[in-house]
mmCIF file of C-alpha atoms and ligand atoms in Angstrom:
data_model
loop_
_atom_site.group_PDB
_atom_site.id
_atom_site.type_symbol
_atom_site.label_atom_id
_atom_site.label_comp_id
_atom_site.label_asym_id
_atom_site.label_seq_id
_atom_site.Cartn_x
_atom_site.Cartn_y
_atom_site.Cartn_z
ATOM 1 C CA UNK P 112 -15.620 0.877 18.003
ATOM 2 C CA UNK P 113 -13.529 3.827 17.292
ATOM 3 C CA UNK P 114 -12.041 5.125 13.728
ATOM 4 C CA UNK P 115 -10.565 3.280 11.299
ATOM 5 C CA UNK P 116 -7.038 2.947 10.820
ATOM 6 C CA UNK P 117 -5.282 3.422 7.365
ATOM 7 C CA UNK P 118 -1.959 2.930 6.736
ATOM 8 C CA UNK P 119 0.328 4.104 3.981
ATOM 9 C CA UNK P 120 3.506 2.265 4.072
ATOM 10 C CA UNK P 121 5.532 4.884 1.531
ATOM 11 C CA UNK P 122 5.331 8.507 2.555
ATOM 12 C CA UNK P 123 6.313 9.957 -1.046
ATOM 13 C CA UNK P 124 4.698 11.339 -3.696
ATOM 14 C CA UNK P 125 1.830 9.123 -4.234
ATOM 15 C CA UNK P 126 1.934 8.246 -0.063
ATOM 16 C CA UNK P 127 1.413 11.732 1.040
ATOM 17 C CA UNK P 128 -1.299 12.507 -0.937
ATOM 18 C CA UNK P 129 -2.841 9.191 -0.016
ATOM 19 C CA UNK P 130 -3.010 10.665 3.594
ATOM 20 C CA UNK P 131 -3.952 13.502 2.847
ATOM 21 C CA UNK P 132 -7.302 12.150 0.544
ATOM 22 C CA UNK P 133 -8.149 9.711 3.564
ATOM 23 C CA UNK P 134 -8.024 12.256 6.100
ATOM 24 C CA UNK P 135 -10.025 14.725 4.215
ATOM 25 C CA UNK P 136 -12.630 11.902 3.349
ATOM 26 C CA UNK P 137 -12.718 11.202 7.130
ATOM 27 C CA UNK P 138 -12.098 7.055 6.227
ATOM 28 C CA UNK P 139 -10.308 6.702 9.607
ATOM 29 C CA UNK P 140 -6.949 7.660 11.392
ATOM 30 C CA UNK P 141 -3.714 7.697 9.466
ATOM 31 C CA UNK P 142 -0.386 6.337 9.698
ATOM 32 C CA UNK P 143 2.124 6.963 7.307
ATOM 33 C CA UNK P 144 5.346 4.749 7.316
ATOM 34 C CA UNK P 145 8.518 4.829 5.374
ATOM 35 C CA UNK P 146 12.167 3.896 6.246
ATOM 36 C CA UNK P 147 14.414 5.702 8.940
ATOM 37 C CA UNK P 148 15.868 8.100 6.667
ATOM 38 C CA UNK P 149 12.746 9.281 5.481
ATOM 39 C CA UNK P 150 11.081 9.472 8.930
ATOM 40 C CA UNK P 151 11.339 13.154 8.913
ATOM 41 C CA UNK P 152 9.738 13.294 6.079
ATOM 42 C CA UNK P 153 6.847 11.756 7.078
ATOM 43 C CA UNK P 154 6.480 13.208 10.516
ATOM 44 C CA UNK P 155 6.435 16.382 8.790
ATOM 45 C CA UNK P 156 3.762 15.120 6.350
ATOM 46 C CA UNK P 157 0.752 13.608 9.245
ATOM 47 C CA UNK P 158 1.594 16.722 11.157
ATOM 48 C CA UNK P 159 1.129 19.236 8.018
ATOM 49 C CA UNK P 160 -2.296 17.762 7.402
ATOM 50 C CA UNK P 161 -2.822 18.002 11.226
ATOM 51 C CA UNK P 162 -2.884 21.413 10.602
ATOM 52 C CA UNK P 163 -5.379 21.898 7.912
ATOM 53 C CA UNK P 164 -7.516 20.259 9.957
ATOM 54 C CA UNK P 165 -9.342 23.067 11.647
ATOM 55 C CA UNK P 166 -9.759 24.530 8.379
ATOM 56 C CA UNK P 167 -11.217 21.385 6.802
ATOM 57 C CA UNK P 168 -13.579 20.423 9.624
ATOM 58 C CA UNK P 169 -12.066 16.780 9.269
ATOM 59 C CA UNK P 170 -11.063 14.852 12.469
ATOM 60 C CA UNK P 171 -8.718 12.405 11.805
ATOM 61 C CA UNK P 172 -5.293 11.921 13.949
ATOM 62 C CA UNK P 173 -2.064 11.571 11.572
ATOM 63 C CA UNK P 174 1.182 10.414 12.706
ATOM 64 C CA UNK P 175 4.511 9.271 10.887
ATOM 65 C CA UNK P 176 6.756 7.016 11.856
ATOM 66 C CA UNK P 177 9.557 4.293 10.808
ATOM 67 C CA UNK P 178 8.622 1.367 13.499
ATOM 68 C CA UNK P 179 6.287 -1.045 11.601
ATOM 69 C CA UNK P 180 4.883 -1.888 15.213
ATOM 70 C CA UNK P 181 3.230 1.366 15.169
ATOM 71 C CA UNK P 182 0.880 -0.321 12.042
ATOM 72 C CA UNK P 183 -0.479 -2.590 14.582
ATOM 73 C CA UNK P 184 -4.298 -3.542 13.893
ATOM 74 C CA UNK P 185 -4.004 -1.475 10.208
ATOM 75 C CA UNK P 186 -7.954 -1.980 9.083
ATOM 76 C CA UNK P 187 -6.259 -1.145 5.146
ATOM 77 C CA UNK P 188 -2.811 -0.798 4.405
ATOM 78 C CA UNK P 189 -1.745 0.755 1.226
ATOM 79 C CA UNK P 190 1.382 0.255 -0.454
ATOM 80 C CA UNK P 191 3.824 2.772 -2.521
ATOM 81 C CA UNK P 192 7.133 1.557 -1.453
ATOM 82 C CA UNK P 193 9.522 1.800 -3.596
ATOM 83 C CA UNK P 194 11.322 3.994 -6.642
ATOM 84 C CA UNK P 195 9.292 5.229 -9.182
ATOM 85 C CA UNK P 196 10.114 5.633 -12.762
ATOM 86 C CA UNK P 197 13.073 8.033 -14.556
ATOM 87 C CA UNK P 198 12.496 8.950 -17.677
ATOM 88 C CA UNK P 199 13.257 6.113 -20.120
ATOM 89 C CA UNK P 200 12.713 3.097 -17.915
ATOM 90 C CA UNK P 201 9.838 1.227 -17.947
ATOM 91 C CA UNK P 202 8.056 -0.204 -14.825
ATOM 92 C CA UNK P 203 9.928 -3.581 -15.263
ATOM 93 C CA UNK P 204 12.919 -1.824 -14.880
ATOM 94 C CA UNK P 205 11.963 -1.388 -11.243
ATOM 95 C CA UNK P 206 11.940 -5.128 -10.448
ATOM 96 C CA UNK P 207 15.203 -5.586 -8.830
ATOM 97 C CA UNK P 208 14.810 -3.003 -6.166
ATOM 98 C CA UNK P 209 10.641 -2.996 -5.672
ATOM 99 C CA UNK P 210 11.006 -6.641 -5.452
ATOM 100 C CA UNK P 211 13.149 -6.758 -1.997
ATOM 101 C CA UNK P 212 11.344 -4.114 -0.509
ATOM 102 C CA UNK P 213 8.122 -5.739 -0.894
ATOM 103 C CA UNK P 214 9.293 -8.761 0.358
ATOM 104 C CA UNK P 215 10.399 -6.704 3.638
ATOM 105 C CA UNK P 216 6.826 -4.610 3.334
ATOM 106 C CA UNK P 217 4.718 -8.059 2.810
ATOM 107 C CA UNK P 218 6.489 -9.847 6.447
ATOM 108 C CA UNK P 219 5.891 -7.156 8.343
ATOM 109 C CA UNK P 220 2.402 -6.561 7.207
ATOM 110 C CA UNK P 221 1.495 -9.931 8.020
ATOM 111 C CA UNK P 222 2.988 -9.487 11.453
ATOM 112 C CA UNK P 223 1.466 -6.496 12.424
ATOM 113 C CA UNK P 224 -1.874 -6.291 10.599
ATOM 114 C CA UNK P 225 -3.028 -9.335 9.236
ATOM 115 C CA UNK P 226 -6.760 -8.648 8.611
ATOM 116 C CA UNK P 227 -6.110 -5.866 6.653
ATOM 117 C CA UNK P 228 -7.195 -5.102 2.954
ATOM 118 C CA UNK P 229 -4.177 -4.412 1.240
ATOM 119 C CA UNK P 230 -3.865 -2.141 -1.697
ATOM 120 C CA UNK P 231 -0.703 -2.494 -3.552
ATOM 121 C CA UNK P 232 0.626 0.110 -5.689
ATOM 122 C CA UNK P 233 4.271 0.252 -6.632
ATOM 123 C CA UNK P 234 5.470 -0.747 -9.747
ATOM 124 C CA UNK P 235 5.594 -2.881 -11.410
ATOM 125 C CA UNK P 236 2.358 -3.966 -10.355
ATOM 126 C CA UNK P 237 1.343 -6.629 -11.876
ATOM 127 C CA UNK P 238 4.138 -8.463 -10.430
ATOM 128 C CA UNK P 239 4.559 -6.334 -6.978
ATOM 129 C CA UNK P 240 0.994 -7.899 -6.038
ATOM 130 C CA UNK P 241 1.442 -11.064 -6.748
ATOM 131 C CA UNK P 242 4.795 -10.787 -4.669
ATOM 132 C CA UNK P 243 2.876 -9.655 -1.938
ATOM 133 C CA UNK P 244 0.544 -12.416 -1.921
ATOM 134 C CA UNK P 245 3.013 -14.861 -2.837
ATOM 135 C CA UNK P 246 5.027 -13.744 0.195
ATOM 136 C CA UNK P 247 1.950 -12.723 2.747
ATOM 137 C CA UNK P 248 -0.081 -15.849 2.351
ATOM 138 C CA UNK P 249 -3.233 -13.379 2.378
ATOM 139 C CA UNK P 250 -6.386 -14.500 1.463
ATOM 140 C CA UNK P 251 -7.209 -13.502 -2.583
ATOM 141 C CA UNK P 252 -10.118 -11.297 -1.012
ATOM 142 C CA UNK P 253 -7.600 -9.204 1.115
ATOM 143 C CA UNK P 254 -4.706 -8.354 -1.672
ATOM 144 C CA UNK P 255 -5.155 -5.722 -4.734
ATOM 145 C CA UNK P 256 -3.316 -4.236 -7.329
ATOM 146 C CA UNK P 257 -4.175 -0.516 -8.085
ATOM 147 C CA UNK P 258 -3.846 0.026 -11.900
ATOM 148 C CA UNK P 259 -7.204 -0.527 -13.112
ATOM 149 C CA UNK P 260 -8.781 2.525 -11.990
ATOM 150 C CA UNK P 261 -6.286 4.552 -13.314
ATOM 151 C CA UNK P 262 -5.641 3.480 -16.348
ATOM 152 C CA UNK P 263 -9.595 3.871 -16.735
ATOM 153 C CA UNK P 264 -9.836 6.892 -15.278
ATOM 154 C CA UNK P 265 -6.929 8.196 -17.778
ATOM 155 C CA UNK P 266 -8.970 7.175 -20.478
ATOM 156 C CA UNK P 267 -11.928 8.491 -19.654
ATOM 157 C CA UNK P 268 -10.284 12.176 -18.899
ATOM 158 C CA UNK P 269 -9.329 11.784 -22.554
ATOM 159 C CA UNK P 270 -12.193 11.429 -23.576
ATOM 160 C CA UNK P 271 -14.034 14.046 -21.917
ATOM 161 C CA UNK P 272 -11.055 16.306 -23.058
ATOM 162 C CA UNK P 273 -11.765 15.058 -26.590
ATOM 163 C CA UNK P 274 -15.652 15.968 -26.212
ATOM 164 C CA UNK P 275 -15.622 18.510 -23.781
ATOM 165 C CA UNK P 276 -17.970 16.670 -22.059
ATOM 166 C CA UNK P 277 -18.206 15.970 -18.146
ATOM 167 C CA UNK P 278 -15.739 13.606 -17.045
ATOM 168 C CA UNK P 279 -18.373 12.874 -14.518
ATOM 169 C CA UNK P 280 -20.209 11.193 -17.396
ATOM 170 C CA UNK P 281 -17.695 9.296 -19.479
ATOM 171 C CA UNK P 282 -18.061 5.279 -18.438
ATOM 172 C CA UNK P 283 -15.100 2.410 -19.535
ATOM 173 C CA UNK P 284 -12.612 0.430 -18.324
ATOM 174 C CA UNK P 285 -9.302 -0.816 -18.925
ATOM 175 C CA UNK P 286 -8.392 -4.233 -18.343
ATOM 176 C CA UNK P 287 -4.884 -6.371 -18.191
ATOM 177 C CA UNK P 288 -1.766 -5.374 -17.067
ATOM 178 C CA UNK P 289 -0.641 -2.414 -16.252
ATOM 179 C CA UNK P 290 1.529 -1.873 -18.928
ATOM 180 C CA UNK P 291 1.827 -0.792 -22.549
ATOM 181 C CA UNK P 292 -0.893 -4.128 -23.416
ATOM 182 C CA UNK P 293 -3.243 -2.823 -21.410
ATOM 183 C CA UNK P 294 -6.442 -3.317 -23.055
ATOM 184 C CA UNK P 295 -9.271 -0.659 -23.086
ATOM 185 C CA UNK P 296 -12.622 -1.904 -23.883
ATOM 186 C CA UNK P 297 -13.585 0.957 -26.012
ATOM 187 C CA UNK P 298 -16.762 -1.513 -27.809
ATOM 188 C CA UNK P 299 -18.320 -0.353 -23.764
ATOM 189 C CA UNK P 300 -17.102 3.080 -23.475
ATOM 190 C CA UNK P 301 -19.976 5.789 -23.241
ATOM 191 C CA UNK P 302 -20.843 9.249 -22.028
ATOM 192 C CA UNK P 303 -24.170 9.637 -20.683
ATOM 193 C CA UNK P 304 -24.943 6.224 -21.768
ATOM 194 C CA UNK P 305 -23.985 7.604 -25.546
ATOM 195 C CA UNK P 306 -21.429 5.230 -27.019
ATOM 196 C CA UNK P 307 -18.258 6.812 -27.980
ATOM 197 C CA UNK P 308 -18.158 5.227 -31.030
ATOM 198 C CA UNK P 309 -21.292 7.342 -31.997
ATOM 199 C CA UNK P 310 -19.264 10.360 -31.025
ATOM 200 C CA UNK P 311 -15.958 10.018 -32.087
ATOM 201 C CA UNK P 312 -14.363 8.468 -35.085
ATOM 202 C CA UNK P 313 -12.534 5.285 -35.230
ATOM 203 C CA UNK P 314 -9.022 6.976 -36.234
ATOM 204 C CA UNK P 315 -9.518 8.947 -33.262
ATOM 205 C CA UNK P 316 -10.501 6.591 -31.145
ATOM 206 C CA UNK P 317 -7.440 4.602 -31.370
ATOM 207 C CA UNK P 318 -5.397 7.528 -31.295
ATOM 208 C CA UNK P 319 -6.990 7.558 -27.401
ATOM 209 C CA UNK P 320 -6.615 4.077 -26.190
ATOM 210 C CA UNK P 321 -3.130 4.405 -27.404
ATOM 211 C CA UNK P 322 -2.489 7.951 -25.364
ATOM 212 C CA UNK P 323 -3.875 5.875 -22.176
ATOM 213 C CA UNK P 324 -1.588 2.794 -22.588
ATOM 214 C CA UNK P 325 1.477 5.247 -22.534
ATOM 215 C CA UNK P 326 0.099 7.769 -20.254
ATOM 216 C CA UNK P 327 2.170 6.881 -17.297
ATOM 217 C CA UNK P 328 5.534 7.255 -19.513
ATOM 218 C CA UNK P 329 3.998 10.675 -20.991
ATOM 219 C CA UNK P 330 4.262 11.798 -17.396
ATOM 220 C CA UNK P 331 7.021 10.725 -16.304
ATOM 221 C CA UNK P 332 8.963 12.362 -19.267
ATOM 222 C CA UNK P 333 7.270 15.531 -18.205
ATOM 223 C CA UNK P 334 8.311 15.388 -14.715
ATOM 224 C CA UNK P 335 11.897 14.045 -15.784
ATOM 225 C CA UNK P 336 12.191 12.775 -11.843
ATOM 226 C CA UNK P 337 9.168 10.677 -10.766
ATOM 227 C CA UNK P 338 5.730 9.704 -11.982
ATOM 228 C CA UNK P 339 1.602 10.053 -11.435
ATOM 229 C CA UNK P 340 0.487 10.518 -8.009
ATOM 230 C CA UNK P 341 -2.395 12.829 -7.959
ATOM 231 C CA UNK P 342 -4.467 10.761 -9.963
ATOM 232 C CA UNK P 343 -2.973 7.234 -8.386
ATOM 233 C CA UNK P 344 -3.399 8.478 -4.922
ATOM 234 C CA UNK P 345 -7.306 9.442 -5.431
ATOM 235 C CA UNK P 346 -7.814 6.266 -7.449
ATOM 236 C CA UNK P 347 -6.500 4.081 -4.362
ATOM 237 C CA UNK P 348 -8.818 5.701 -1.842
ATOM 238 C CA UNK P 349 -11.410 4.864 -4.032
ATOM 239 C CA UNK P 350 -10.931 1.505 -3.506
ATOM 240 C CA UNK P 351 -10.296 1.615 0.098
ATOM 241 C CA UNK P 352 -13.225 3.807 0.682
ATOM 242 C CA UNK P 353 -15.452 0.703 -1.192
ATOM 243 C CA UNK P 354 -13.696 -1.291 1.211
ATOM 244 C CA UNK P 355 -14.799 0.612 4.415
ATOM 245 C CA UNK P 356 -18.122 1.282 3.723
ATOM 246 C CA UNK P 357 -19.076 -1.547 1.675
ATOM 247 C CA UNK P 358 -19.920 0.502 -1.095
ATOM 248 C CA UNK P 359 -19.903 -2.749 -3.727
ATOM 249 C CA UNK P 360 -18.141 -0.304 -6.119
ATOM 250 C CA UNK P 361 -17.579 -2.431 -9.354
ATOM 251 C CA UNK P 362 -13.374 -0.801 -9.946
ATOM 252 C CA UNK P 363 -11.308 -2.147 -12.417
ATOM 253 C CA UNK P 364 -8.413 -3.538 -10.650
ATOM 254 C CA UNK P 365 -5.547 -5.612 -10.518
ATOM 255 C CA UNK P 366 -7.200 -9.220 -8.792
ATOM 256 C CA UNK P 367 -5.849 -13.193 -8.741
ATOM 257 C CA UNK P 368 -8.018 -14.679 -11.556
ATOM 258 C CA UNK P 369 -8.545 -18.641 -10.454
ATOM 259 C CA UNK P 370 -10.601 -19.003 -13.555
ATOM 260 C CA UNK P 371 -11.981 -15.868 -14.549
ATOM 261 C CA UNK P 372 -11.651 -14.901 -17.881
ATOM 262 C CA UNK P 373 -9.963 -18.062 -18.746
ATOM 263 C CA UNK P 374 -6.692 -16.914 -16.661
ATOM 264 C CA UNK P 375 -5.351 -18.744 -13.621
ATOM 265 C CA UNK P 376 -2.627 -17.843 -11.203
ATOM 266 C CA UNK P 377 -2.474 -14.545 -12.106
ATOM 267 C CA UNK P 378 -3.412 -10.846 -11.061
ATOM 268 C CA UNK P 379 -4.672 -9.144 -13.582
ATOM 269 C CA UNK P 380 -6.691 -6.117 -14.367
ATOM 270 C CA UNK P 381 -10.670 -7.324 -14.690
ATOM 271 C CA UNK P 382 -13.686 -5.605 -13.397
ATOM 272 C CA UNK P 383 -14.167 -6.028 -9.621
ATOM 273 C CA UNK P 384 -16.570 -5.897 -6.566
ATOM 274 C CA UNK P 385 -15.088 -4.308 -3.928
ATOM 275 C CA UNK P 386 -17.122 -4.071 -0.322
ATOM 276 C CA UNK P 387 -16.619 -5.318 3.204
ATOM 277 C CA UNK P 388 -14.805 -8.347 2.666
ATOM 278 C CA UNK P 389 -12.445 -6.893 0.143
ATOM 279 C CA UNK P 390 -12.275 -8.770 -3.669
ATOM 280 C CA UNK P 391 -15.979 -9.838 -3.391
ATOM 281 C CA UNK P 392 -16.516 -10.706 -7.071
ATOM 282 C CA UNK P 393 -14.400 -10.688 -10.291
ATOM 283 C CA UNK P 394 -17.338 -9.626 -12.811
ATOM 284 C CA UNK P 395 -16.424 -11.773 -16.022
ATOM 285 C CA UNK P 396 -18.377 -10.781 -19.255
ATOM 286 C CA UNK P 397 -18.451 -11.520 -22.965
ATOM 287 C CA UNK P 398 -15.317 -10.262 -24.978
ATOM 288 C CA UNK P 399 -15.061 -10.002 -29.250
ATOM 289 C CA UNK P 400 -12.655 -12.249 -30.564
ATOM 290 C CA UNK P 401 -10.280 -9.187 -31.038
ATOM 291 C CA UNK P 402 -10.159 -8.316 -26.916
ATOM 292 C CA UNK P 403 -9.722 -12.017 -26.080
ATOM 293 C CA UNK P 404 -6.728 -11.831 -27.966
ATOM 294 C CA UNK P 405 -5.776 -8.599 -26.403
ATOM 295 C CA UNK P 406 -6.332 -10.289 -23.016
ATOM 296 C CA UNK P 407 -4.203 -13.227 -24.300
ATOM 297 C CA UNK P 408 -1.389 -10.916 -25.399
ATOM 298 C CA UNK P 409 -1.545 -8.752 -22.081
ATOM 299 C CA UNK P 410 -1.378 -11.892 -19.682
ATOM 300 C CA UNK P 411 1.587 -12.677 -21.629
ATOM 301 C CA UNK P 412 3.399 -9.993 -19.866
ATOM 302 C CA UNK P 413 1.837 -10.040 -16.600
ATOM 303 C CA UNK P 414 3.130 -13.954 -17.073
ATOM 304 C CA UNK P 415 6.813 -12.310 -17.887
ATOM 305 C CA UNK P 416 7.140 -9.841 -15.437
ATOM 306 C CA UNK P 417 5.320 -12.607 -12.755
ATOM 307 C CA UNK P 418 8.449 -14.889 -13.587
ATOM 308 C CA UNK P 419 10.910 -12.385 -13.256
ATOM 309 C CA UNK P 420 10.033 -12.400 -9.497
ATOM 310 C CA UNK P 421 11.094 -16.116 -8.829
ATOM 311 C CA UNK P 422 7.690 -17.029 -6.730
HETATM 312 O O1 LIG G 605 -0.889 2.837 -11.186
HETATM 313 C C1 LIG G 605 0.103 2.478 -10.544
HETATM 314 N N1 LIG G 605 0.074 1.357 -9.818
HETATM 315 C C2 LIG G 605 1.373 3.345 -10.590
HETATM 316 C C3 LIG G 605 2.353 2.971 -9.498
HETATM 317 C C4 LIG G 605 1.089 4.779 -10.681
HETATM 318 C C5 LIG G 605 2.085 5.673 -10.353
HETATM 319 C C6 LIG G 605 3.319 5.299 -9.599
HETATM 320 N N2 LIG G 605 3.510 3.885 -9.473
HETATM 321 C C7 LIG G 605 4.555 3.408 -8.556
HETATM 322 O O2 LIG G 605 4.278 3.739 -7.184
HETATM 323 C C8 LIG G 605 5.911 3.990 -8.793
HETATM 324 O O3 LIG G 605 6.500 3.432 -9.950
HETATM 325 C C9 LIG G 605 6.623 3.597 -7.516
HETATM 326 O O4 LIG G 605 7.023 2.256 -7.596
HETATM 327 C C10 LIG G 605 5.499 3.710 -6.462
HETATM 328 C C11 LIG G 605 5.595 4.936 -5.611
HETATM 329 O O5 LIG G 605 5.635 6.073 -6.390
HETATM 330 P P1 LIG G 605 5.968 7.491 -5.692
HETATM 331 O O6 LIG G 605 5.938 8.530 -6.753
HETATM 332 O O7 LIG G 605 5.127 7.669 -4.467
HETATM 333 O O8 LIG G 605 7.484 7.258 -5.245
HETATM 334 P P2 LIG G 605 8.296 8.064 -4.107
HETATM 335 O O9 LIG G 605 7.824 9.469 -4.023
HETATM 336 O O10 LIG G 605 9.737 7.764 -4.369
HETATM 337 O O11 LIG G 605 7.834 7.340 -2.759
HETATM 338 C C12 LIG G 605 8.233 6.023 -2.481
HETATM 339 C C13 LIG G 605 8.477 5.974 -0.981
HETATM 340 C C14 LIG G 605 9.675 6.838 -0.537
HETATM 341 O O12 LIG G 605 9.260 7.776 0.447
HETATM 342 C C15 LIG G 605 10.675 5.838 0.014
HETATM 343 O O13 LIG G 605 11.431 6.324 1.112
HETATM 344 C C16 LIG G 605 9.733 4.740 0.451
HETATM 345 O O14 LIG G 605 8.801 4.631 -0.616
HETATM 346 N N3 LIG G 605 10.391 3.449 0.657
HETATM 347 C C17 LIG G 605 9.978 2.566 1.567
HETATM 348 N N4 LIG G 605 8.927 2.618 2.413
HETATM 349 C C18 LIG G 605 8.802 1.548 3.224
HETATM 350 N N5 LIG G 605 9.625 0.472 3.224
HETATM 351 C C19 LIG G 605 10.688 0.419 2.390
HETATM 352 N N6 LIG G 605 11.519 -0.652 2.406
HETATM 353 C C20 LIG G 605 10.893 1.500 1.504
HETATM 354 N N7 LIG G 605 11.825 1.769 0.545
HETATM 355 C C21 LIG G 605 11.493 2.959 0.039
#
């Protein structure tokens, strides 16, 4: 039987501590992969965390390398390939280049590990998954967009910083694109089971949704040279972990809707069921008037930014 195998094709910012997260979780042995010129790099990475094994108590074997053959039989394969954000682009702005080298990442994926469960993450995502699927031929089960969870998970840190509250205990999701439409269902948002909207008020509320739609910029203006990857990194391994234990963990997340929610062709951000044989279940439920046209307006551009990428 023998461990797992991860691999993180993109040894950056959000690819190292992708590695590191899986190793320390124990989900299987690592490879991390980037291009020639960054094979130092990533050497230097899977050995570092080599060496915080003893004090960890983890046993997981790391290695680095540029030669895709070394991905061979990849039980997950996670994808940050490609530039991230300066300060006043947007994620569309990334198309051009992302766009190639996910072509390049999605062949050789298919050649080298082509049962894996693939968890894409470079920008921008809404049309960098489709790409990949468009270009693997993977099953819809096996290919997912990582946006969901994070854009949730931003909004409920701000509103446990709003509260005080555990973050532990703040519940809500954050469907669509992964963009500035991004639509957080705030009608379902609770702490403790509490509804928000019995906590906070409605002015404030929107001031909220609207700091998680733009949180991703708000970073990367802070860091003037990149963007998230703490919070990306832990939300991926989330998903991968679902994956290889067949947790059933219900993640929002970026999935091909044949249907769903009235959208077709498309992956989009909608609540899914992720276990042993990847996408299990897009969980469709009821939305007000007002988030159905939210949804309408998001799809919109996950429909641009799809188009932009010629498949
Ligand atoms: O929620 C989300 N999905 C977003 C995604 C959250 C944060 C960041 N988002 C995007 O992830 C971001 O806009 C970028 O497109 C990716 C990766 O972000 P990261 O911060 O990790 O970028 P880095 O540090 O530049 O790392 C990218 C690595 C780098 O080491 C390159 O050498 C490598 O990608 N790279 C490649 N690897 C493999 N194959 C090819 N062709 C290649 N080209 C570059």
């Amino acid at each position: 039987m023998g461990r797992k195998k991860l691999t993180m094709i993109g040894g950056g910012q959000i690819g190292g501590n992708l590695a590191l997260i899986a190793a320390q979780k124990e989900l299987g042995d690592v490879v991390i992969f980037d291009i020639p010129q960054s094979e130092g790099m990533v050497k230097g990475k899977a050995l570092d965390i080599m060496q915080l094994r003893p004090h960890d108590g983890y046993d997981s074997e790391l290695s680095g390398t540029s030669d895709y053959s070394d991905i061979k039989g990849s039980d997950v394969v996670i994808i940050t390939a490609g530039i991230p954000r300066k300060p006043g682009m947007d994620r569309e702005d990334l198309m051009s280049i992302n766009l190639g080298i996910i072509k390049d990442v999605a062949s050789n994926v298919k050649k080298y590990a082509p049962n894996a469960f693939v968890i894409v993450i470079s920008n921008p995502l809404d049309a960098m998954v489709y790409a990949f699927h468009k270009v693997s031929g993977f099953d819809k089960s096996k290919v997912v967009g990582m946006a969901g969870a994070l854009d949730s998970g931003r909004f409920r840190a701000f509103l446990a910083m709003e509260t005080g509250l555990s973050a532990q205990d703040v519940s809500c999701m954050v469907l669509g694109g992964h963009g500035d439409s991004m639509v957080p269902i705030t009608r379902l948002a609770t702490i403790g089971g509490v509804p928000v909207t019995d906590l906070i008020d409605a002015d404030r509320l929107k001031e909220i949704e609207d700091r998680t739609r733009f949180a991703g910029g708000e970073l990367v203006k802070l860091f003037g040279n990149g963007s998230a990857f703490y919070a990306p990194a832990q939300c991926a391994i989330e998903m991968a972990e679902s994956y290889l234990k067949d947790k059933k963990r219900v993640i929002p997340s970026a999935a091909l809707c044949e249907g769903e929610f009235g959208i077709d062709g498309y992956f989009i951000g909608v609540p899914t069921v992720i276990g042993s044989g990847g996408i299990e279940k897009i969980i469709e439920f009821s939305l007000t008037d007002k988030e159905k046209s939210d949804l309408a307006n998001t799809l919109d551009a996950v429909k641009k930014t799809v188009a932009e990428t010629n498949l």
